[in-house]
Tab-separated table of C-alpha atoms and ligand atoms in Angstrom:
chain	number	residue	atom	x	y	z
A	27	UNK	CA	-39.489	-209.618	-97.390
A	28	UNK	CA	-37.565	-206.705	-97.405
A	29	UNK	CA	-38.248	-203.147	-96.132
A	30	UNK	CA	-35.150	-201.270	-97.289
A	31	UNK	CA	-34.393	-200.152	-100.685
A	32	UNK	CA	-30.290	-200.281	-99.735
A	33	UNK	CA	-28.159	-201.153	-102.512
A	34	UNK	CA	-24.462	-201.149	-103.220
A	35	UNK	CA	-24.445	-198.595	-105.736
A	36	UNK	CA	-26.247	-195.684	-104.196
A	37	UNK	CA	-24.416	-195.866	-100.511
A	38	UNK	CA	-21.424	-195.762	-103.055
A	39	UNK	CA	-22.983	-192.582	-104.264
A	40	UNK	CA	-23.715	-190.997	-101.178
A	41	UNK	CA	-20.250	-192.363	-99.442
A	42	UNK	CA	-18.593	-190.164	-102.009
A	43	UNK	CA	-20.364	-187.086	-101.719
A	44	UNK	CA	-19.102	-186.767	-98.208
A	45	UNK	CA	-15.453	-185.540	-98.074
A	46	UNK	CA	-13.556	-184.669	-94.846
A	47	UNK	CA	-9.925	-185.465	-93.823
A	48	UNK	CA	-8.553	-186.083	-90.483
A	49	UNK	CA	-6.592	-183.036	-90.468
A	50	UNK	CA	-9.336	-180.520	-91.366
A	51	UNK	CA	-11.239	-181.541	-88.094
A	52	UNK	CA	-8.577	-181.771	-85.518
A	53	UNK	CA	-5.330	-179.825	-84.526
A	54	UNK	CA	-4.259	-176.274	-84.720
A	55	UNK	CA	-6.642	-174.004	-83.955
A	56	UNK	CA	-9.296	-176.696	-83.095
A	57	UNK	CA	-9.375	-177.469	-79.969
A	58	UNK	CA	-11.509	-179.183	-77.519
A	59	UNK	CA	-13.265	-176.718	-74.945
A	60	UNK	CA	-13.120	-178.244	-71.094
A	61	UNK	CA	-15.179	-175.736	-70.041
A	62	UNK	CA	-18.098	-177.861	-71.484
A	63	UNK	CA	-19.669	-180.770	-71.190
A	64	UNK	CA	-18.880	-183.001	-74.259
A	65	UNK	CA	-21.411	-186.008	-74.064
A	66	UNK	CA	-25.412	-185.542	-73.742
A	67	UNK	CA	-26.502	-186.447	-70.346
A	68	UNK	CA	-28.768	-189.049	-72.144
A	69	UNK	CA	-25.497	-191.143	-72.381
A	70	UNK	CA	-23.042	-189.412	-69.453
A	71	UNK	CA	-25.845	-190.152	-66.723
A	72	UNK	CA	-23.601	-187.685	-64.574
A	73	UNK	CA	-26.412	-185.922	-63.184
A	74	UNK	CA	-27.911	-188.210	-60.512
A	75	UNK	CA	-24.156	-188.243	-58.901
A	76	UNK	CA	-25.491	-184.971	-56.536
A	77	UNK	CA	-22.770	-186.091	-54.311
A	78	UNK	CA	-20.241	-184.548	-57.098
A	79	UNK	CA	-19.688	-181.164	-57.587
A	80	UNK	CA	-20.164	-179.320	-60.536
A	81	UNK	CA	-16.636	-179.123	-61.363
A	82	UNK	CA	-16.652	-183.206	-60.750
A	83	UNK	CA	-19.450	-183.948	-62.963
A	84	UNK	CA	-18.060	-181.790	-65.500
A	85	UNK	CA	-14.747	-183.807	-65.332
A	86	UNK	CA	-17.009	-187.048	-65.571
A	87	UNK	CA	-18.725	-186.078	-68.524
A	88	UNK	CA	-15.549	-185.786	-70.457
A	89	UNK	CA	-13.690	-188.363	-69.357
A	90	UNK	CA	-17.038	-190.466	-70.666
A	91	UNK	CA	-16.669	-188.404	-73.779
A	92	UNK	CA	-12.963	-189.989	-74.092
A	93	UNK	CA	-14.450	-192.992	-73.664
A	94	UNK	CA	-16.644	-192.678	-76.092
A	95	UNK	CA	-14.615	-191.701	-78.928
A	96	UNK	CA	-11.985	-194.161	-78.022
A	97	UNK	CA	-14.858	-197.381	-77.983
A	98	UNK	CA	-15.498	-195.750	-81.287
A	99	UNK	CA	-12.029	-196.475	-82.209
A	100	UNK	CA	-12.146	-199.931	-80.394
A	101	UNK	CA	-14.333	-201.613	-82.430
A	102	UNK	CA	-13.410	-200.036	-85.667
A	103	UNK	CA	-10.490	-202.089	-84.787
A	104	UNK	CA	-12.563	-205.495	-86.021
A	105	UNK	CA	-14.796	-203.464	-88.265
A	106	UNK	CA	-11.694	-202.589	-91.080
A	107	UNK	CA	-10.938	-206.238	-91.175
A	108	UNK	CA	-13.793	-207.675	-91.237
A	109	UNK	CA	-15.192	-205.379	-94.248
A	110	UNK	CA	-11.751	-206.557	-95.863
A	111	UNK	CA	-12.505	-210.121	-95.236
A	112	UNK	CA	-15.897	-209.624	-96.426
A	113	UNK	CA	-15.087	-207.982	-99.765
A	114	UNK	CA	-11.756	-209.838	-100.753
A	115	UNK	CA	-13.878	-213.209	-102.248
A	116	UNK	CA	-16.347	-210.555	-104.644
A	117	UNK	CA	-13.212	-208.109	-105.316
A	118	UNK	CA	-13.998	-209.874	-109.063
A	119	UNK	CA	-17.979	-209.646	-108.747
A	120	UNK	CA	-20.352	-206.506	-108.974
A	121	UNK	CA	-17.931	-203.443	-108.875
A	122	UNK	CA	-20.148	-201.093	-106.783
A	123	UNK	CA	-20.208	-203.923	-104.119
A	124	UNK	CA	-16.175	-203.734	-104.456
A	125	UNK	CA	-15.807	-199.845	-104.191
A	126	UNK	CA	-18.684	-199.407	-101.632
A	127	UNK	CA	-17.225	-202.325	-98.974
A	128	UNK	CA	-13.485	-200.425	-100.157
A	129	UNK	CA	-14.544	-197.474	-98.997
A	130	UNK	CA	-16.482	-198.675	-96.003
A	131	UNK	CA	-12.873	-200.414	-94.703
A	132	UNK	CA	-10.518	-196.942	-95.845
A	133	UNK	CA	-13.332	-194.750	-93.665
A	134	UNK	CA	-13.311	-196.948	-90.661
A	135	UNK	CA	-9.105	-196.706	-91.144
A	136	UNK	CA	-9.853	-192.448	-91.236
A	137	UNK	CA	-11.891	-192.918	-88.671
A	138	UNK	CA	-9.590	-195.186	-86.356
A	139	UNK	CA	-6.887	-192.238	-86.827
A	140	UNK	CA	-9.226	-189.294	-86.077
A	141	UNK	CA	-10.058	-191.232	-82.889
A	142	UNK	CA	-6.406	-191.728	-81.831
A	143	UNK	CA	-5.716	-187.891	-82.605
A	144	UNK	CA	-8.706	-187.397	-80.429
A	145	UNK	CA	-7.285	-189.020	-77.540
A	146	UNK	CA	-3.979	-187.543	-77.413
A	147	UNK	CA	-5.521	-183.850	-77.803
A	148	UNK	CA	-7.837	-184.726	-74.817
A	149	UNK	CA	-4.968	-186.160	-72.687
A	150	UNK	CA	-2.792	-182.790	-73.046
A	151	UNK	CA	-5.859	-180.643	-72.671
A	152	UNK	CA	-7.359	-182.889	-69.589
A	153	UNK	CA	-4.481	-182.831	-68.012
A	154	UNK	CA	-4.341	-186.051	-66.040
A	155	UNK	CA	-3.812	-189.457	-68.286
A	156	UNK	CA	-7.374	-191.936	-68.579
A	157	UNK	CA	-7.357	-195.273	-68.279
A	158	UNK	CA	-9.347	-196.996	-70.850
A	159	UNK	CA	-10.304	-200.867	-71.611
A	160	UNK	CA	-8.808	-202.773	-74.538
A	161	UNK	CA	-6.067	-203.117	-76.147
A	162	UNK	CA	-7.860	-202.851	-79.224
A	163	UNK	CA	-5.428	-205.331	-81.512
A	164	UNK	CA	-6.812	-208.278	-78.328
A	165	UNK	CA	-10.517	-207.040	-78.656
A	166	UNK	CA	-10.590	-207.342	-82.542
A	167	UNK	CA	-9.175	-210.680	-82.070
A	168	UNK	CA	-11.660	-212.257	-79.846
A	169	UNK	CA	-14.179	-210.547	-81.880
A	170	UNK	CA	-13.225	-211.675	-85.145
A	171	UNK	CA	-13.068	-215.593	-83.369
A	172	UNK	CA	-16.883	-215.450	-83.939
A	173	UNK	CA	-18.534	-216.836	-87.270
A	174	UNK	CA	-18.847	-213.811	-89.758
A	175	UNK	CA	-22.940	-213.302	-89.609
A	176	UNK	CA	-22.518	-212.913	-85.669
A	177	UNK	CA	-19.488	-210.191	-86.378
A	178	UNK	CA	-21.937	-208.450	-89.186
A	179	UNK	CA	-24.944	-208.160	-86.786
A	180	UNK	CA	-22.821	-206.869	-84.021
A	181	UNK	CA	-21.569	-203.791	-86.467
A	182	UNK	CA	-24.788	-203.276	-87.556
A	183	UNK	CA	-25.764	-203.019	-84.446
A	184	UNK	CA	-23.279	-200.401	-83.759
A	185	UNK	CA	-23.577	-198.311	-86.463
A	186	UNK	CA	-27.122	-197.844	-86.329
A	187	UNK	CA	-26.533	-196.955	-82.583
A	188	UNK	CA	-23.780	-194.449	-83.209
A	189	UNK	CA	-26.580	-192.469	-85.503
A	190	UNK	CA	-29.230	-192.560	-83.421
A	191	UNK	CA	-27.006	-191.096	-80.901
A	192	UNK	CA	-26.517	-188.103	-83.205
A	193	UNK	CA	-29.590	-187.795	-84.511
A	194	UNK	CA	-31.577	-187.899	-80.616
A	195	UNK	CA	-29.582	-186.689	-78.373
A	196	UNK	CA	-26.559	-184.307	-80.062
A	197	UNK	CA	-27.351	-182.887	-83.310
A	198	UNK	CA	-29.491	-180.203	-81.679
A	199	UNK	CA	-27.836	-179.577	-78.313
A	200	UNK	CA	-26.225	-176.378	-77.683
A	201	UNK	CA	-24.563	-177.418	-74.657
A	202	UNK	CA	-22.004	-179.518	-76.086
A	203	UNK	CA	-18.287	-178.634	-77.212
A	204	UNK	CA	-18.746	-177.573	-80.736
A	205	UNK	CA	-15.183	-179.325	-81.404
A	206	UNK	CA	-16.602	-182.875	-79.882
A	207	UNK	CA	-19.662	-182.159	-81.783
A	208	UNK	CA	-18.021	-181.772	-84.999
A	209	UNK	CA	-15.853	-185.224	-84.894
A	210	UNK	CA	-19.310	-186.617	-84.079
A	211	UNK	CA	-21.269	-185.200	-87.271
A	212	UNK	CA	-18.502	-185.488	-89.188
A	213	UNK	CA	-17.991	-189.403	-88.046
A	214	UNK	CA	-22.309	-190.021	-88.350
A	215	UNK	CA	-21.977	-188.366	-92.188
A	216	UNK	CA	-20.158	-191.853	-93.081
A	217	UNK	CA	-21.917	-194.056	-90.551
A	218	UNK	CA	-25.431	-193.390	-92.041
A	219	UNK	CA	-23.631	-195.099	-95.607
A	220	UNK	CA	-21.852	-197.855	-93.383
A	221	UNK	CA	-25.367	-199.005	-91.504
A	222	UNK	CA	-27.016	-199.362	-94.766
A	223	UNK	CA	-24.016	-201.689	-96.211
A	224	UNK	CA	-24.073	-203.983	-93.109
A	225	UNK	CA	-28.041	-204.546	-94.037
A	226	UNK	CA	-26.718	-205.912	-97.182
A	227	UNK	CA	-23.630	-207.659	-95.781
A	228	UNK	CA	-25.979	-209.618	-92.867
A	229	UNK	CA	-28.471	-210.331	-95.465
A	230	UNK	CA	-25.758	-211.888	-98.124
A	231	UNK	CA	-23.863	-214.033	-94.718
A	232	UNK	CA	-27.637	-215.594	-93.627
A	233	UNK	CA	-28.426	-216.123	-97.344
A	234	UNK	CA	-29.249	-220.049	-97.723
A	235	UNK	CA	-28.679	-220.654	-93.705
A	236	UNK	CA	-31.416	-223.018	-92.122
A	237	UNK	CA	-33.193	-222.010	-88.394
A	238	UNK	CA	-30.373	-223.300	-86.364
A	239	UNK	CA	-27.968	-221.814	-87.869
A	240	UNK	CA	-29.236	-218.376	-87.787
A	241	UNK	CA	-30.032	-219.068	-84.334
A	242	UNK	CA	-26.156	-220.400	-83.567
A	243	UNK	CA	-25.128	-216.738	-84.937
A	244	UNK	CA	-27.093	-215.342	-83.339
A	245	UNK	CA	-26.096	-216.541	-79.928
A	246	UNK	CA	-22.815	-216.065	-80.915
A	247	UNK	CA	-23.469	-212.037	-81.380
A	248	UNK	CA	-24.942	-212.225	-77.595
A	249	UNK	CA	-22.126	-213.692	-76.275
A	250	UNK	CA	-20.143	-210.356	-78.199
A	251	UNK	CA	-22.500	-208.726	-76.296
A	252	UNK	CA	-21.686	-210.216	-73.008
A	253	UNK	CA	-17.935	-209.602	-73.672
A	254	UNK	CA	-18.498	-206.013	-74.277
A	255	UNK	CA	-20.703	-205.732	-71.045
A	256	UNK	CA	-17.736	-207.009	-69.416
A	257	UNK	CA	-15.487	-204.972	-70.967
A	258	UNK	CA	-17.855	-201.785	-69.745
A	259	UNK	CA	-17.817	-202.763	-66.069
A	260	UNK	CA	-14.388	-202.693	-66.204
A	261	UNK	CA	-14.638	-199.156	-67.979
A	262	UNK	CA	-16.789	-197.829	-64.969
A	263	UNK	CA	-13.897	-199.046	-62.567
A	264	UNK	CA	-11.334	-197.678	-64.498
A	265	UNK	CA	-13.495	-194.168	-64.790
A	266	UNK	CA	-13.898	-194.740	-61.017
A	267	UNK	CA	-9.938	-194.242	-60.608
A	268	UNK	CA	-9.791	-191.646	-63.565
A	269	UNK	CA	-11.853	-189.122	-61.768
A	270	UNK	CA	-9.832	-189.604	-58.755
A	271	UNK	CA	-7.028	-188.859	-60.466
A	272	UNK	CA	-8.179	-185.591	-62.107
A	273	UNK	CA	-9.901	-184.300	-59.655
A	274	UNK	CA	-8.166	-185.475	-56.337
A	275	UNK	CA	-12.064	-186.684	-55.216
A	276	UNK	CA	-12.304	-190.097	-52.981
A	277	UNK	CA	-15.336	-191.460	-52.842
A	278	UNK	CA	-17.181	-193.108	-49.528
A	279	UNK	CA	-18.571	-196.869	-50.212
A	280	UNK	CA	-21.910	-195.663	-50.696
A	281	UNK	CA	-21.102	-192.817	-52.907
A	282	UNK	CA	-18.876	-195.748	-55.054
A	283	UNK	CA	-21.718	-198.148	-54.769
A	284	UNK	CA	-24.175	-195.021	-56.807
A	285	UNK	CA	-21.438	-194.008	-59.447
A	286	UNK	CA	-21.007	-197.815	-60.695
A	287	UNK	CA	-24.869	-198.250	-60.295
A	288	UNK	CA	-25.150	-194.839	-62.660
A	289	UNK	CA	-22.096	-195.223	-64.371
A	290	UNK	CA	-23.343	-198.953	-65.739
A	291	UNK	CA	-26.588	-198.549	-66.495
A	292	UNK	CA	-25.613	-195.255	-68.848
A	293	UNK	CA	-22.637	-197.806	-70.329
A	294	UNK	CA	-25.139	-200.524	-70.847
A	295	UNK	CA	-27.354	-198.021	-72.900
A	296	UNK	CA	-24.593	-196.731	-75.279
A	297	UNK	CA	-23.523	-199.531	-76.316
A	298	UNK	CA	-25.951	-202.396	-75.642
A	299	UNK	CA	-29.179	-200.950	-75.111
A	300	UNK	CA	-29.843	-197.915	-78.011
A	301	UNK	CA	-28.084	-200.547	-80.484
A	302	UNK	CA	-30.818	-203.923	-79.335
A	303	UNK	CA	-33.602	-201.830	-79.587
A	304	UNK	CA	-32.897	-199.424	-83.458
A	305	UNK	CA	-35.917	-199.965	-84.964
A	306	UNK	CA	-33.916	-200.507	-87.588
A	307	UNK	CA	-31.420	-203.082	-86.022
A	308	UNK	CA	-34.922	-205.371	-84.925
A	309	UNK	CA	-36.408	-204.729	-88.614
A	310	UNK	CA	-33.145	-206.765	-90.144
A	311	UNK	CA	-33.215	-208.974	-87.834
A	312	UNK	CA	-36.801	-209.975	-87.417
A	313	UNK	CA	-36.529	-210.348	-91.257
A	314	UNK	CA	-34.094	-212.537	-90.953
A	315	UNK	CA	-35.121	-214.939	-88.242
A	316	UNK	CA	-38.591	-213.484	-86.335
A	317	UNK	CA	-37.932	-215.508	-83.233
A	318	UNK	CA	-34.096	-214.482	-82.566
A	319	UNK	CA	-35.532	-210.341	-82.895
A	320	UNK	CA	-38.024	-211.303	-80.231
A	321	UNK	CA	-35.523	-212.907	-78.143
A	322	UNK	CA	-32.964	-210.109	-78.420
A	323	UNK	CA	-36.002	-207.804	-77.409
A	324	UNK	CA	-36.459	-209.549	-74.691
A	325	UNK	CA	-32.339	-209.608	-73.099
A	326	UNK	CA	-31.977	-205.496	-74.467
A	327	UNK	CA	-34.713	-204.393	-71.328
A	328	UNK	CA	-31.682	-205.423	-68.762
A	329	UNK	CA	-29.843	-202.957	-71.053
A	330	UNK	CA	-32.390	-199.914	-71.154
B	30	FE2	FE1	-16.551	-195.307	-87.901
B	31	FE2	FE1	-18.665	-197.347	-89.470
């Protein structure tokens, strides 16, 4: 039974009364603001690291903000082709399905070049280059080896995450750089249509699949989730040696042993944790197969 009233022809209609391009949000006279923090705490988690100055957890907190934006960019990497992939066998069927999964893919492409302009803006600005996990072309491709209903839960999964991030924890804080803030709420204004079109997309890929099979795909969108954990330990390393580098800090073992402790668990919660446990994420799937949403319940605490 289903919850949602989601359809293909009203995210179409709400899809196109958003308009922004890449250049009206980035360049010229819009630049990011290092005197401010860019990410909320909520997701940074540079606060418990009292053995860093000020100064250092200010540099933390936007090097995590790079981060970020560039993950964003990561897995939009296996989102634009799997939309394509997804729409190419209906492109003759219902035509708001067509335009509404067209737009979905030409977004994520806007949104893949906003992020990249991002990145180069912060490396000039920051000052010192960041090292960041991928390459995104190698990620989308071991990705996109999984069966398609284990690649649509994982983006739906994501881009009901990436709201709730705006919607909790940045929409209403002041603290933030209004420039960061604005390639957020400008990149959540197209995400709320996207979220609603994966509903429909994991709904039409477990149409007609028996309990095993659901359960296969479902397994197979944990072990995307294990990859990507592994993928953000490697991030906290890397972060490890971009501080360093930008602000000339070395830190003792036991001061090391606390930032990757921190550093994780706020990784592990970005992506993993605040995506496992959308309400809206469990509705779909606990609709779709009861058990699996009580099992991925269960694996999102280590995530929390
Ligand atoms: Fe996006
Ligand atoms: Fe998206």
């Amino acid at each position: 039974m289903k919850t949602h009233g989601y359809t293909y022809r009203t995210a179409l209609a709400a899809s196109e009364r958003v308009h922004w391009r890449v250049e009206d949000l980035i360049g010229g006279d819009k630049g990011l603001d290092f005197s401010k923090p860019f990410l909320p705490e909520s997701l940074a988690r540079v606060e418990p690291l009292t053995f860093l100055g000020p100064r250092e957890r200010l540099a933390l907190n936007q090097i995590r903000g790079l981060g970020y934006l560039y993950t964003f960019g990561l897995v939009e990497e296996f989102i634009l082709p799997f939309v394509l992939d997804h729409a190419r066998p209906q492109l003759h069927g219902d035509p708001y399905a067509v335009r509404a999964l067209l737009g979905f893919a030409s977004e994520e492409a806007k949104h893949i070049h906003l992020f990249r302009q991002f990145r180069d803006e912060f490396e000039q600005g920051f000052g010192t280059p960041c090292e960041e996990i991928g390459p995104p072309d190698a990620v989308a491709k071991a990705v996109l080896g999984h069966q398609p209903l284990a690649v649509a839960l994982t983006t739906l999964h994501i881009e009901w995450m990436t709201q709730k991030h705006w919607i909790e924890a940045v929409k209403d804080n002041q603290d933030l750089d209004p420039q960061f803030k604005s390639l957020l709420k400008h990149h959540w204004m197209e995400e709320a249509q996207h979220s609603k079109l994966d509903t429909l997309m994991v709904e039409s890929l477990s149409h007609g699949m028996d309990g095993a099979a659901l359960d296969a795909a479902v397994e197979e969108y944990l072990e995307i989730g294990g990859m990507l954990d592994g993928a953000l330990a490697q991030q906290v390393e890397f972060d490890l040696d971009n501080l360093a580098r930008a602000t000339g800090r070395k830190l003792s073992a036991a001061e090391r042993n606390a930032f990757v402790a921190a550093q994780l668990q706020g990784q592990r919660w970005t992506y993993l944790g605040s995506g496992m446990t959308h309400p809206n994420f469990a509705t779909t799937l606990g609709e779709m197969r009861p058990a699996a949403a009580d099992r991925v319940a269960t694996i999102a605490k280590n995530f929390c």
